[in-house]
XYZ file of C-alpha atoms in Angstrom:
436
model
C 280.583 110.536 215.431
C 277.397 112.570 215.174
C 276.436 114.860 212.296
C 277.781 118.032 213.975
C 281.274 116.535 214.021
C 280.942 115.536 210.369
C 280.139 119.083 209.281
C 282.945 120.512 211.439
C 285.400 118.239 209.647
C 284.006 119.404 206.288
C 284.485 123.087 207.138
C 288.058 122.592 208.359
C 289.027 120.533 205.317
C 287.524 123.075 202.904
C 289.458 125.876 204.545
C 292.666 123.834 204.216
C 292.128 123.322 200.471
C 291.516 126.978 199.644
C 294.326 128.399 201.810
C 297.037 126.477 199.965
C 298.533 126.964 196.555
C 298.486 123.320 195.552
C 295.010 123.182 194.042
C 295.727 123.204 190.294
C 294.413 119.668 189.858
C 291.439 120.565 192.054
C 290.067 122.764 189.235
C 291.623 121.262 186.108
C 290.412 117.712 186.801
C 286.941 118.728 188.004
C 283.757 117.317 186.452
C 280.572 119.396 186.573
C 277.197 118.234 185.248
C 273.738 119.749 185.243
C 271.186 116.926 185.170
C 267.534 117.393 184.197
C 264.840 114.792 184.941
C 261.185 115.093 183.998
C 259.319 112.356 185.871
C 255.686 111.186 185.708
C 254.241 108.512 187.981
C 250.683 107.140 188.068
C 249.516 104.215 190.216
C 245.992 102.819 189.934
C 244.549 100.207 192.291
C 241.904 97.709 191.217
C 239.512 98.478 194.099
C 237.867 101.745 195.110
C 238.934 101.235 198.759
C 242.546 102.028 197.843
C 243.609 105.586 197.093
C 245.306 106.002 193.725
C 248.228 108.387 193.531
C 250.669 110.007 191.151
C 252.505 113.163 190.200
C 254.399 114.930 187.447
C 257.548 116.750 188.467
C 260.713 118.350 187.118
C 264.048 117.834 188.805
C 267.359 119.657 188.373
C 270.603 118.384 189.902
C 274.017 120.026 190.006
C 276.656 117.310 190.339
C 280.090 118.880 190.840
C 283.118 116.684 191.471
C 286.450 118.378 191.994
C 289.827 116.992 191.067
C 292.461 116.525 193.762
C 294.954 118.933 195.276
C 298.489 117.652 195.621
C 300.210 117.606 199.019
C 302.745 114.951 198.151
C 301.137 111.573 198.925
C 297.970 113.228 200.319
C 295.350 114.497 197.875
C 292.213 116.444 198.819
C 289.009 117.267 196.966
C 285.370 118.243 197.450
C 282.160 117.048 195.770
C 278.849 118.939 195.859
C 275.418 117.514 194.994
C 272.558 120.054 194.860
C 269.083 118.624 194.100
C 265.849 120.519 193.435
C 262.402 119.422 192.210
C 259.034 121.081 191.641
C 255.600 119.689 190.844
C 254.056 120.291 187.441
C 250.765 118.554 188.195
C 249.375 115.679 190.246
C 247.072 114.721 193.038
C 247.808 116.563 196.278
C 245.845 114.450 198.749
C 247.832 111.219 198.814
C 251.529 110.474 199.200
C 253.444 109.093 196.226
C 256.848 109.364 197.984
C 258.320 111.438 195.159
C 258.097 114.806 196.934
C 257.608 115.526 200.665
C 254.121 114.866 202.041
C 252.553 116.422 205.136
C 249.769 114.426 206.781
C 248.767 110.776 206.879
C 248.684 109.038 203.494
C 245.242 107.789 202.471
C 243.223 110.072 204.786
C 242.760 112.981 202.379
C 243.890 115.324 205.181
C 247.409 116.069 203.948
C 249.101 117.467 200.876
C 252.239 117.070 198.803
C 254.730 119.907 198.651
C 254.910 121.913 195.440
C 258.714 122.073 195.516
C 261.699 121.038 197.587
C 265.449 120.769 197.405
C 268.483 119.550 199.272
C 272.218 120.010 199.064
C 275.081 117.842 200.217
C 278.853 118.122 200.186
C 281.596 115.536 200.551
C 285.233 115.983 201.479
C 287.468 113.384 199.839
C 291.029 112.560 200.843
C 293.149 110.115 198.880
C 296.463 108.349 199.450
C 297.449 105.862 196.760
C 294.375 103.755 195.999
C 292.733 104.460 199.358
C 290.040 107.150 199.540
C 288.278 108.566 202.598
C 284.993 110.433 202.095
C 283.317 112.547 204.806
C 279.881 114.129 204.396
C 277.205 113.024 201.935
C 277.633 109.377 200.928
C 276.053 107.393 198.062
C 276.872 103.780 198.976
C 276.294 100.881 196.576
C 276.888 97.764 198.683
C 274.905 94.605 199.523
C 273.987 95.945 202.986
C 273.142 99.579 202.166
C 272.302 101.273 198.853
C 271.318 104.732 197.620
C 268.024 105.099 195.706
C 267.826 106.522 192.155
C 264.325 105.197 191.362
C 262.246 108.365 191.768
C 262.879 112.073 191.200
C 265.700 112.870 193.633
C 268.249 110.560 195.235
C 268.201 108.959 198.655
C 271.588 109.743 200.219
C 273.354 109.290 203.565
C 275.642 111.305 205.835
C 278.731 109.766 207.337
C 282.301 108.574 206.826
C 283.261 106.128 204.073
C 286.615 104.524 203.276
C 287.458 102.353 200.265
C 290.865 100.876 199.520
C 292.225 99.075 196.444
C 295.852 99.089 197.576
C 295.891 95.318 197.958
C 296.077 93.245 194.773
C 292.708 91.937 193.529
C 291.075 93.280 196.701
C 288.718 96.121 197.594
C 288.131 96.938 201.266
C 285.160 99.004 202.452
C 284.579 100.523 205.905
C 281.871 103.022 206.766
C 279.855 104.744 209.425
C 276.561 106.339 208.352
C 275.038 108.765 210.815
C 271.730 109.470 209.070
C 269.624 109.006 205.940
C 268.163 111.703 203.677
C 265.369 109.877 201.848
C 264.294 110.681 198.287
C 261.195 112.519 199.590
C 262.931 114.309 202.501
C 265.035 117.460 202.664
C 266.639 116.756 206.024
C 268.723 113.953 207.580
C 266.747 111.438 209.647
C 267.641 108.628 212.039
C 267.630 105.070 210.722
C 264.482 102.958 211.050
C 263.000 99.714 209.756
C 260.549 99.537 206.855
C 257.513 99.808 206.742
C 257.620 102.284 209.640
C 258.173 105.957 208.795
C 261.459 107.783 209.308
C 261.813 109.944 212.411
C 264.420 111.601 214.604
C 264.078 109.968 218.021
C 267.761 109.373 218.862
C 267.234 105.670 219.567
C 269.788 104.473 217.023
C 273.416 105.543 216.686
C 273.606 105.032 212.934
C 274.932 102.199 210.810
C 278.342 100.535 210.666
C 279.528 98.814 207.467
C 282.541 96.638 206.658
C 283.190 94.573 203.552
C 285.688 92.931 201.239
C 285.500 92.220 197.499
C 288.108 89.765 196.219
C 288.858 88.743 192.636
C 289.793 85.069 192.878
C 290.824 84.788 189.218
C 289.731 85.999 185.783
C 286.243 84.506 186.111
C 285.467 84.141 189.816
C 285.015 86.770 192.524
C 283.658 86.745 196.070
C 282.303 89.348 198.510
C 281.572 89.521 202.219
C 279.809 92.460 203.894
C 278.608 93.185 207.415
C 276.125 95.891 208.356
C 274.865 96.879 211.809
C 271.979 99.332 212.103
C 272.461 99.901 215.814
C 269.602 98.741 218.050
C 267.594 97.527 215.024
C 269.236 94.777 212.961
C 272.590 93.378 211.861
C 273.232 91.668 208.568
C 275.862 89.330 207.131
C 276.186 88.962 203.359
C 278.179 86.456 201.309
C 278.240 86.455 197.520
C 280.060 84.528 194.799
C 280.081 85.705 191.172
C 281.120 84.007 187.907
C 281.668 85.789 184.571
C 282.908 84.380 181.279
C 282.756 84.933 177.533
C 282.221 81.928 175.278
C 282.785 83.336 171.791
C 279.580 85.398 171.270
C 277.915 84.203 174.474
C 278.456 86.108 177.744
C 277.590 84.506 181.076
C 277.148 86.383 184.373
C 275.992 84.244 187.324
C 275.987 84.592 191.101
C 274.868 83.166 194.430
C 274.014 85.558 197.285
C 273.165 84.770 200.901
C 271.947 87.097 203.672
C 271.719 86.314 207.387
C 269.797 88.794 209.580
C 269.348 89.168 213.345
C 268.290 91.876 215.788
C 270.880 94.338 217.078
C 271.336 95.852 220.530
C 268.039 96.986 222.063
C 266.023 95.371 219.221
C 263.707 98.382 218.827
C 261.591 96.533 216.243
C 261.513 93.158 217.944
C 263.406 89.933 217.364
C 264.674 89.313 213.852
C 265.722 85.867 212.672
C 265.720 85.659 208.886
C 267.827 84.522 205.965
C 267.598 84.899 202.195
C 269.108 82.869 199.378
C 269.254 84.506 195.955
C 270.561 82.966 192.725
C 270.714 84.622 189.328
C 272.216 84.197 185.884
C 272.196 86.390 182.774
C 273.058 85.063 179.312
C 273.832 87.599 176.590
C 274.138 86.658 172.925
C 274.438 89.526 170.479
C 271.450 91.818 170.985
C 269.578 89.290 173.129
C 269.804 88.974 176.902
C 268.021 86.375 179.058
C 267.986 86.449 182.854
C 266.797 83.757 185.281
C 266.569 84.029 189.066
C 265.430 82.138 192.152
C 264.944 83.554 195.625
C 263.887 82.025 198.945
C 263.196 83.472 202.394
C 263.946 81.485 205.559
C 263.346 82.111 209.274
C 260.747 83.641 211.567
C 261.574 87.353 211.175
C 260.560 87.800 214.773
C 257.442 86.944 216.746
C 253.933 87.448 215.341
C 253.474 90.441 217.637
C 256.358 92.214 215.913
C 254.323 92.603 212.707
C 252.832 95.813 214.066
C 256.299 97.243 214.743
C 257.589 96.529 211.285
C 259.645 93.309 211.385
C 257.727 90.628 209.424
C 259.795 90.845 206.239
C 263.386 90.602 205.137
C 264.726 93.720 206.944
C 265.197 96.822 204.827
C 265.662 100.426 205.913
C 262.774 102.836 206.394
C 262.548 105.437 203.657
C 261.855 102.947 200.860
C 265.540 102.043 200.516
C 266.085 99.457 197.736
C 267.825 96.092 198.029
C 268.997 95.333 194.467
C 271.256 92.507 195.682
C 268.094 90.440 196.089
C 267.534 89.053 192.588
C 263.749 89.368 192.683
C 263.607 92.856 194.183
C 260.812 94.867 192.557
C 257.590 96.672 193.514
C 256.237 93.475 195.114
C 259.763 92.760 196.449
C 259.066 89.045 197.224
C 260.526 89.215 200.754
C 257.712 87.780 202.898
C 257.990 84.927 205.381
C 258.690 81.530 203.740
C 258.302 83.050 200.262
C 259.900 81.381 197.268
C 260.034 83.197 193.941
C 261.178 82.737 190.360
C 262.019 85.471 187.902
C 262.683 85.682 184.187
C 263.816 88.708 182.164
C 264.402 89.267 178.473
C 266.040 92.306 176.842
C 266.610 93.214 173.220
C 268.939 95.903 171.877
C 267.707 97.272 168.534
C 271.154 98.424 167.370
C 271.477 95.417 165.074
C 268.293 96.549 163.313
C 269.725 100.013 162.739
C 267.929 101.723 165.644
C 270.774 102.728 167.917
C 269.853 103.698 171.459
C 266.590 101.709 171.614
C 266.244 98.831 174.085
C 263.257 96.938 175.491
C 263.046 94.725 178.563
C 260.298 92.446 179.862
C 260.418 90.950 183.367
C 258.151 88.549 185.211
C 258.299 87.295 188.812
C 256.118 84.764 190.603
C 256.198 84.246 194.375
C 254.456 81.503 196.349
C 254.432 79.705 199.708
C 253.920 82.870 201.788
C 252.884 82.179 205.392
C 249.711 84.298 205.298
C 248.665 83.442 208.857
C 251.897 84.927 210.155
C 250.868 88.415 209.035
C 247.156 88.221 209.892
C 245.090 86.022 212.217
C 242.213 86.406 209.728
C 244.128 84.555 206.986
C 245.072 80.915 206.596
C 247.040 78.943 204.047
C 249.681 80.150 201.642
C 249.737 83.463 199.821
C 251.217 84.287 196.450
C 252.057 87.315 194.339
C 253.294 88.026 190.843
C 254.565 91.030 188.928
C 255.166 91.954 185.292
C 257.318 94.863 184.092
C 257.781 96.214 180.588
C 260.517 98.810 180.090
C 261.223 100.849 176.970
C 264.470 102.853 176.864
C 265.678 105.203 174.146
C 268.772 107.434 174.238
C 269.641 109.775 171.371
C 272.958 108.428 170.052
C 274.088 111.571 168.231
C 273.257 115.176 167.395
C 273.085 118.322 169.511
C 270.898 116.594 172.083
C 273.053 113.463 172.245
C 272.379 111.656 175.506
C 268.755 112.789 175.840
C 267.022 109.755 177.339
C 263.438 108.524 177.459
C 262.098 105.670 179.584
C 258.613 104.221 179.942
C 257.978 101.562 182.559
C 254.712 99.656 182.949
C 254.215 97.668 186.167
C 251.411 95.169 186.890
C 251.259 93.558 190.366
C 248.788 90.945 191.643
C 248.342 89.715 195.237
C 246.483 86.630 196.494
C 245.771 85.871 200.180
C 248.282 88.439 201.498
C 247.631 90.752 204.458
C 248.143 94.495 204.270
C 247.761 94.799 200.488
C 244.810 96.985 199.433
C 244.474 95.453 195.965
C 246.230 94.592 192.746
C 247.792 97.596 191.016
C 249.049 98.936 187.725
C 251.644 101.671 187.486
C 253.186 103.823 184.756
C 256.478 105.646 185.121
C 257.730 107.978 182.389
C 261.044 109.782 182.616
C 263.015 112.087 180.321
C 266.613 112.763 181.300
C 269.386 114.959 179.978
C 272.830 115.839 181.316
C 274.828 118.897 180.303
C 278.548 118.635 180.981
C 280.462 121.873 181.518
């Protein structure tokens, strides 16, 4: 199903809803929010050969979710997500992937747009605990994920079905026709990072299928399959354990990915696997996280580096992969890389400062096959990253829910190809949601 068919289905379904008299719940159960996000980003490289970038922008999002009409067992509804952002300041000559950029990043020949917006709509149909969504999709699965990390969201267009009609089981099936990246205002064909998105018609979209099963009170398991046609296919298996021991909470998991090329293999052969283990211990206001991650396989031939296949495969458009425990700015997904991570968070509520929380994270990666990415390098590469995050949300008053976040990022590379230099980055965001 191509995008024209998706929009035709949306129009027909909308007409059906508004030409019937059974839409009381459609209005009464609706949820409408106006979300404001003021976002500042500044990245500085340690060498003059790299071009620093950043911007300051204001975003406004209308998030409208209808209730459901009632046609006996069949219920219908519509969601609308309208996103708009404009620049308040910033450097125009280099891309920061927050707003659209015209030109080639790093050449000084392009510019960032001053404003842009996009709108998406989703038809939803529900029977029992099974829901079908057609239109704009925000998936949150191990094989495909939306992106909330910048100003506006990365979303997808397609068909998505989730069912909880079976006891302790959630089934997921989807077809995604296109991606609308956080810095785009139009749907694009799927591609493989680090290549840029484009509409060349060489891929027919992405197919997704998965099952989440609750084995018992403490144990759960998941399996997902994703096929980005003619690029790569991915199998995911995860096992999760949760338990409360008096005041101590434990949340641990093991996750495994297996990746191979799909169909015409537009980006070359892909033969890679990833093992990811993580555990978080929470005691009162303290939280400690530990993680280990390891990459296996060839990820294709050495010649495929130029086409974009030397890493654990992720989608073009800077799509995140949060199911990898050590996913971050450095990402730690290079050939043969092993990495360890540690995170500590403290909630200041016990000290009488409600809404304040700090988090510190550190990752170290080593054993990277540097020669694989560049014939000029030999030996093993390494990288490390430190994050400090300060969050504060007003707990009460007229501006209850007003949020502030400051994130400091420090990344260091050693004997790695394609990295201009070490970097430091600041991200500052203020958010507020008004519910109608």
